[in-house]
């Protein structure tokens, strides 16, 4: 046992030394070189989406092959498109009115924790951000994504070699263990932790700067002034994408009480199956959260039909989402929690303000700081919900599950790592971007004359 630990420690230390040496060679790369490296990372995923998507689904046994292929294509294109033309080398900003200059510097060795839910696009996203900012990266794979991570490391290293850059800018742990991941995090210069809350907590406890994510539990409200057919279509897309694995997927939808039946009817038209009988709702509840505890591994990342089969529900062929009404809010019903499968909880509301208050109650139970979705044509309602809910993203009239992490149809930064702010015990409250992995040196020249010659002027 001691020999294994010592061997593992040596392996991590060696990888960090190699990574640091490569980063030091790359630290003064030009903007063109940094961009070429980041582009190559994204492009190799785009070009190999048909191979990588199925591989991810097969190894992790989670999610939809078709949707993972789509993710590989769309995320790679979106992330590179958001990176190109952005300054990350040398002087990145001249603030003339303050007589200041901002200079970008790399952070060093980045430890990237790979989640089982996104074993291809998360390493791609993090590697692109890392190389854009002239850092190096070491991946710690999830036990269910070891093959994917190793293949990606090999692919990324091949692309770097083609460009004449140090291959050791990208490395991966050769052993998969909590101990090695912990040693990596404590040895790196900065950590990007995407995964379960235990790993995120470990990252924040490592003594190193860390960007971790919070729990998802996206609440969605449908306003009275929207077209139900359109809203339902978008909610189903967001809830069912990649078999409900996405933390941005809609979890509970709040519907005007007088439109509740029409909403359910539209759901059923578009592939939703409404579980109406109390006994069957209880079977669904127990099947997803046995004994009211943690989510069952037997439902995570499966299709709606597979979920139904595993818990003993009879649903029509082609069912995309299972829908059930909650008995209570927040801690009163486990169905109000995050469900990593295509199951949507619904709840009627009276006034719009009452509906928003219900969302807040569910968020206070789980998911505070993450995101909400709102379908409304009333700007005042959108702004009211945004003010009342302690979340980092408010996704309006879109499928939350497929657009909150960046989309051609909105302005959210394209990423795979979603901060939840202090609400979710995170150090940031936005979409992780390359700017998070830069140190900035600020140069300040003196003003020609003091703007505050007398302190008394400050109070006038």
PDB file of N, CA and C in Angstrom, residues 336-387:
ATOM      1  N   UNK A 336     -38.674  18.169  -6.375  1.00  0.00           N
ATOM      2  CA  UNK A 336     -38.280  19.559  -6.613  1.00  0.00           C
ATOM      3  C   UNK A 336     -36.765  19.705  -6.699  1.00  0.00           C
ATOM      4  N   UNK A 337     -36.037  18.609  -6.522  1.00  0.00           N
ATOM      5  CA  UNK A 337     -34.575  18.649  -6.606  1.00  0.00           C
ATOM      6  C   UNK A 337     -34.105  18.429  -8.051  1.00  0.00           C
ATOM      7  N   UNK A 338     -32.776  18.482  -8.245  1.00  0.00           N
ATOM      8  CA  UNK A 338     -32.205  18.236  -9.570  1.00  0.00           C
ATOM      9  C   UNK A 338     -32.343  16.758  -9.915  1.00  0.00           C
ATOM     10  N   UNK A 339     -32.864  16.495 -11.110  1.00  0.00           N
ATOM     11  CA  UNK A 339     -33.065  15.129 -11.584  1.00  0.00           C
ATOM     12  C   UNK A 339     -32.252  14.954 -12.869  1.00  0.00           C
ATOM     13  N   UNK A 340     -31.185  14.205 -12.822  1.00  0.00           N
ATOM     14  CA  UNK A 340     -30.275  14.095 -13.966  1.00  0.00           C
ATOM     15  C   UNK A 340     -30.763  13.056 -14.980  1.00  0.00           C
ATOM     16  N   UNK A 341     -32.004  13.219 -15.356  1.00  0.00           N
ATOM     17  CA  UNK A 341     -32.659  12.354 -16.345  1.00  0.00           C
ATOM     18  C   UNK A 341     -33.859  13.144 -16.865  1.00  0.00           C
ATOM     19  N   UNK A 342     -34.479  12.704 -17.973  1.00  0.00           N
ATOM     20  CA  UNK A 342     -35.554  13.508 -18.586  1.00  0.00           C
ATOM     21  C   UNK A 342     -36.884  13.456 -17.822  1.00  0.00           C
ATOM     22  N   UNK A 343     -36.873  13.948 -16.596  1.00  0.00           N
ATOM     23  CA  UNK A 343     -38.072  14.032 -15.764  1.00  0.00           C
ATOM     24  C   UNK A 343     -38.277  15.494 -15.373  1.00  0.00           C
ATOM     25  N   UNK A 344     -39.463  16.004 -15.630  1.00  0.00           N
ATOM     26  CA  UNK A 344     -39.796  17.398 -15.358  1.00  0.00           C
ATOM     27  C   UNK A 344     -40.898  17.471 -14.315  1.00  0.00           C
ATOM     28  N   UNK A 345     -40.683  18.234 -13.276  1.00  0.00           N
ATOM     29  CA  UNK A 345     -41.720  18.495 -12.284  1.00  0.00           C
ATOM     30  C   UNK A 345     -42.495  19.741 -12.697  1.00  0.00           C
ATOM     31  N   UNK A 346     -43.797  19.732 -12.495  1.00  0.00           N
ATOM     32  CA  UNK A 346     -44.626  20.895 -12.841  1.00  0.00           C
ATOM     33  C   UNK A 346     -45.432  21.323 -11.622  1.00  0.00           C
ATOM     34  N   UNK A 347     -45.829  22.602 -11.633  1.00  0.00           N
ATOM     35  CA  UNK A 347     -46.566  23.149 -10.497  1.00  0.00           C
ATOM     36  C   UNK A 347     -47.354  24.367 -10.970  1.00  0.00           C
ATOM     37  N   UNK A 348     -48.636  24.468 -10.644  1.00  0.00           N
ATOM     38  CA  UNK A 348     -49.415  25.647 -11.040  1.00  0.00           C
ATOM     39  C   UNK A 348     -49.168  26.821 -10.091  1.00  0.00           C
ATOM     40  N   UNK A 349     -49.293  28.041 -10.622  1.00  0.00           N
ATOM     41  CA  UNK A 349     -49.167  29.222  -9.756  1.00  0.00           C
ATOM     42  C   UNK A 349     -50.319  30.180 -10.013  1.00  0.00           C
ATOM     43  N   UNK A 350     -50.552  31.080  -9.040  1.00  0.00           N
ATOM     44  CA  UNK A 350     -51.600  32.097  -9.160  1.00  0.00           C
ATOM     45  C   UNK A 350     -51.063  33.343  -9.832  1.00  0.00           C
ATOM     46  N   UNK A 351     -50.613  34.306  -9.039  1.00  0.00           N
ATOM     47  CA  UNK A 351     -50.018  35.504  -9.629  1.00  0.00           C
ATOM     48  C   UNK A 351     -48.577  35.204 -10.046  1.00  0.00           C
ATOM     49  N   UNK A 352     -48.050  36.036 -10.946  1.00  0.00           N
ATOM     50  CA  UNK A 352     -46.675  35.834 -11.389  1.00  0.00           C
ATOM     51  C   UNK A 352     -45.714  35.933 -10.200  1.00  0.00           C
ATOM     52  N   UNK A 353     -45.989  36.856  -9.308  1.00  0.00           N
ATOM     53  CA  UNK A 353     -45.138  37.027  -8.132  1.00  0.00           C
ATOM     54  C   UNK A 353     -45.151  35.771  -7.260  1.00  0.00           C
ATOM     55  N   UNK A 354     -46.309  35.126  -7.171  1.00  0.00           N
ATOM     56  CA  UNK A 354     -46.382  33.873  -6.409  1.00  0.00           C
ATOM     57  C   UNK A 354     -45.554  32.784  -7.084  1.00  0.00           C
ATOM     58  N   UNK A 355     -45.591  32.747  -8.412  1.00  0.00           N
ATOM     59  CA  UNK A 355     -44.797  31.758  -9.143  1.00  0.00           C
ATOM     60  C   UNK A 355     -43.312  31.947  -8.916  1.00  0.00           C
ATOM     61  N   UNK A 356     -42.869  33.200  -8.916  1.00  0.00           N
ATOM     62  CA  UNK A 356     -41.449  33.487  -8.680  1.00  0.00           C
ATOM     63  C   UNK A 356     -41.067  33.094  -7.253  1.00  0.00           C
ATOM     64  N   UNK A 357     -41.944  33.352  -6.299  1.00  0.00           N
ATOM     65  CA  UNK A 357     -41.674  32.967  -4.909  1.00  0.00           C
ATOM     66  C   UNK A 357     -41.516  31.448  -4.795  1.00  0.00           C
ATOM     67  N   UNK A 358     -42.281  30.702  -5.583  1.00  0.00           N
ATOM     68  CA  UNK A 358     -42.144  29.244  -5.595  1.00  0.00           C
ATOM     69  C   UNK A 358     -40.785  28.825  -6.138  1.00  0.00           C
ATOM     70  N   UNK A 359     -40.337  29.508  -7.190  1.00  0.00           N
ATOM     71  CA  UNK A 359     -39.009  29.207  -7.725  1.00  0.00           C
ATOM     72  C   UNK A 359     -37.945  29.447  -6.668  1.00  0.00           C
ATOM     73  N   UNK A 360     -38.067  30.553  -5.935  1.00  0.00           N
ATOM     74  CA  UNK A 360     -37.101  30.879  -4.898  1.00  0.00           C
ATOM     75  C   UNK A 360     -37.063  29.781  -3.840  1.00  0.00           C
ATOM     76  N   UNK A 361     -38.229  29.267  -3.460  1.00  0.00           N
ATOM     77  CA  UNK A 361     -38.277  28.220  -2.437  1.00  0.00           C
ATOM     78  C   UNK A 361     -37.551  26.959  -2.906  1.00  0.00           C
ATOM     79  N   UNK A 362     -37.751  26.591  -4.167  1.00  0.00           N
ATOM     80  CA  UNK A 362     -37.049  25.422  -4.693  1.00  0.00           C
ATOM     81  C   UNK A 362     -35.546  25.659  -4.786  1.00  0.00           C
ATOM     82  N   UNK A 363     -35.158  26.860  -5.190  1.00  0.00           N
ATOM     83  CA  UNK A 363     -33.728  27.178  -5.282  1.00  0.00           C
ATOM     84  C   UNK A 363     -33.073  27.158  -3.909  1.00  0.00           C
ATOM     85  N   UNK A 364     -33.800  27.597  -2.891  1.00  0.00           N
ATOM     86  CA  UNK A 364     -33.254  27.571  -1.541  1.00  0.00           C
ATOM     87  C   UNK A 364     -33.057  26.145  -1.048  1.00  0.00           C
ATOM     88  N   UNK A 365     -33.808  25.224  -1.623  1.00  0.00           N
ATOM     89  CA  UNK A 365     -33.639  23.805  -1.311  1.00  0.00           C
ATOM     90  C   UNK A 365     -32.415  23.256  -2.025  1.00  0.00           C
ATOM     91  N   UNK A 366     -32.267  23.590  -3.317  1.00  0.00           N
ATOM     92  CA  UNK A 366     -31.141  23.100  -4.126  1.00  0.00           C
ATOM     93  C   UNK A 366     -31.025  23.944  -5.390  1.00  0.00           C
ATOM     94  N   UNK A 367     -29.805  24.279  -5.750  1.00  0.00           N
ATOM     95  CA  UNK A 367     -29.573  24.985  -7.008  1.00  0.00           C
ATOM     96  C   UNK A 367     -29.413  26.477  -6.908  1.00  0.00           C
ATOM     97  N   UNK A 368     -29.388  27.029  -5.695  1.00  0.00           N
ATOM     98  CA  UNK A 368     -29.236  28.468  -5.535  1.00  0.00           C
ATOM     99  C   UNK A 368     -27.924  28.920  -6.170  1.00  0.00           C
ATOM    100  N   UNK A 369     -27.995  29.982  -6.958  1.00  0.00           N
ATOM    101  CA  UNK A 369     -26.807  30.511  -7.608  1.00  0.00           C
ATOM    102  C   UNK A 369     -26.638  30.085  -9.042  1.00  0.00           C
ATOM    103  N   UNK A 370     -27.331  29.033  -9.466  1.00  0.00           N
ATOM    104  CA  UNK A 370     -27.113  28.512 -10.821  1.00  0.00           C
ATOM    105  C   UNK A 370     -27.909  29.298 -11.862  1.00  0.00           C
ATOM    106  N   UNK A 371     -29.105  28.872 -12.207  1.00  0.00           N
ATOM    107  CA  UNK A 371     -29.825  29.487 -13.329  1.00  0.00           C
ATOM    108  C   UNK A 371     -31.325  29.312 -13.174  1.00  0.00           C
ATOM    109  N   UNK A 372     -32.072  30.195 -13.851  1.00  0.00           N
ATOM    110  CA  UNK A 372     -33.503  29.998 -14.036  1.00  0.00           C
ATOM    111  C   UNK A 372     -33.829  30.222 -15.507  1.00  0.00           C
ATOM    112  N   UNK A 373     -34.965  29.669 -15.923  1.00  0.00           N
ATOM    113  CA  UNK A 373     -35.494  29.933 -17.247  1.00  0.00           C
ATOM    114  C   UNK A 373     -36.812  30.669 -17.122  1.00  0.00           C
ATOM    115  N   UNK A 374     -37.091  31.567 -18.052  1.00  0.00           N
ATOM    116  CA  UNK A 374     -38.366  32.276 -18.038  1.00  0.00           C
ATOM    117  C   UNK A 374     -38.868  32.439 -19.461  1.00  0.00           C
ATOM    118  N   UNK A 375     -40.134  32.101 -19.646  1.00  0.00           N
ATOM    119  CA  UNK A 375     -40.796  32.290 -20.942  1.00  0.00           C
ATOM    120  C   UNK A 375     -41.812  33.407 -20.743  1.00  0.00           C
ATOM    121  N   UNK A 376     -41.505  34.577 -21.282  1.00  0.00           N
ATOM    122  CA  UNK A 376     -42.352  35.752 -21.061  1.00  0.00           C
ATOM    123  C   UNK A 376     -42.088  36.793 -22.134  1.00  0.00           C
ATOM    124  N   UNK A 377     -43.117  37.535 -22.461  1.00  0.00           N
ATOM    125  CA  UNK A 377     -42.981  38.674 -23.365  1.00  0.00           C
ATOM    126  C   UNK A 377     -43.143  39.997 -22.617  1.00  0.00           C
ATOM    127  N   UNK A 378     -43.077  39.931 -21.306  1.00  0.00           N
ATOM    128  CA  UNK A 378     -43.225  41.116 -20.472  1.00  0.00           C
ATOM    129  C   UNK A 378     -41.896  41.422 -19.794  1.00  0.00           C
ATOM    130  N   UNK A 379     -41.156  42.423 -20.277  1.00  0.00           N
ATOM    131  CA  UNK A 379     -39.834  42.725 -19.710  1.00  0.00           C
ATOM    132  C   UNK A 379     -39.856  42.944 -18.200  1.00  0.00           C
ATOM    133  N   UNK A 380     -40.924  43.567 -17.696  1.00  0.00           N
ATOM    134  CA  UNK A 380     -40.997  43.811 -16.258  1.00  0.00           C
ATOM    135  C   UNK A 380     -41.023  42.507 -15.468  1.00  0.00           C
ATOM    136  N   UNK A 381     -41.670  41.483 -16.033  1.00  0.00           N
ATOM    137  CA  UNK A 381     -41.710  40.182 -15.365  1.00  0.00           C
ATOM    138  C   UNK A 381     -40.349  39.513 -15.404  1.00  0.00           C
ATOM    139  N   UNK A 382     -39.675  39.621 -16.545  1.00  0.00           N
ATOM    140  CA  UNK A 382     -38.327  39.047 -16.659  1.00  0.00           C
ATOM    141  C   UNK A 382     -37.406  39.681 -15.616  1.00  0.00           C
ATOM    142  N   UNK A 383     -37.460  41.000 -15.517  1.00  0.00           N
ATOM    143  CA  UNK A 383     -36.585  41.709 -14.590  1.00  0.00           C
ATOM    144  C   UNK A 383     -36.965  41.422 -13.143  1.00  0.00           C
ATOM    145  N   UNK A 384     -38.260  41.256 -12.878  1.00  0.00           N
ATOM    146  CA  UNK A 384     -38.693  40.930 -11.518  1.00  0.00           C
ATOM    147  C   UNK A 384     -38.121  39.578 -11.094  1.00  0.00           C
ATOM    148  N   UNK A 385     -38.240  38.586 -11.969  1.00  0.00           N
ATOM    149  CA  UNK A 385     -37.713  37.258 -11.654  1.00  0.00           C
ATOM    150  C   UNK A 385     -36.202  37.304 -11.469  1.00  0.00           C
ATOM    151  N   UNK A 386     -35.533  38.064 -12.325  1.00  0.00           N
ATOM    152  CA  UNK A 386     -34.076  38.166 -12.242  1.00  0.00           C
ATOM    153  C   UNK A 386     -33.641  38.809 -10.928  1.00  0.00           C
ATOM    154  N   UNK A 387     -34.393  39.780 -10.450  1.00  0.00           N
ATOM    155  CA  UNK A 387     -34.063  40.461  -9.197  1.00  0.00           C
ATOM    156  C   UNK A 387     -34.347  39.563  -7.996  1.00  0.00           C
TER     157      UNK A 387
END
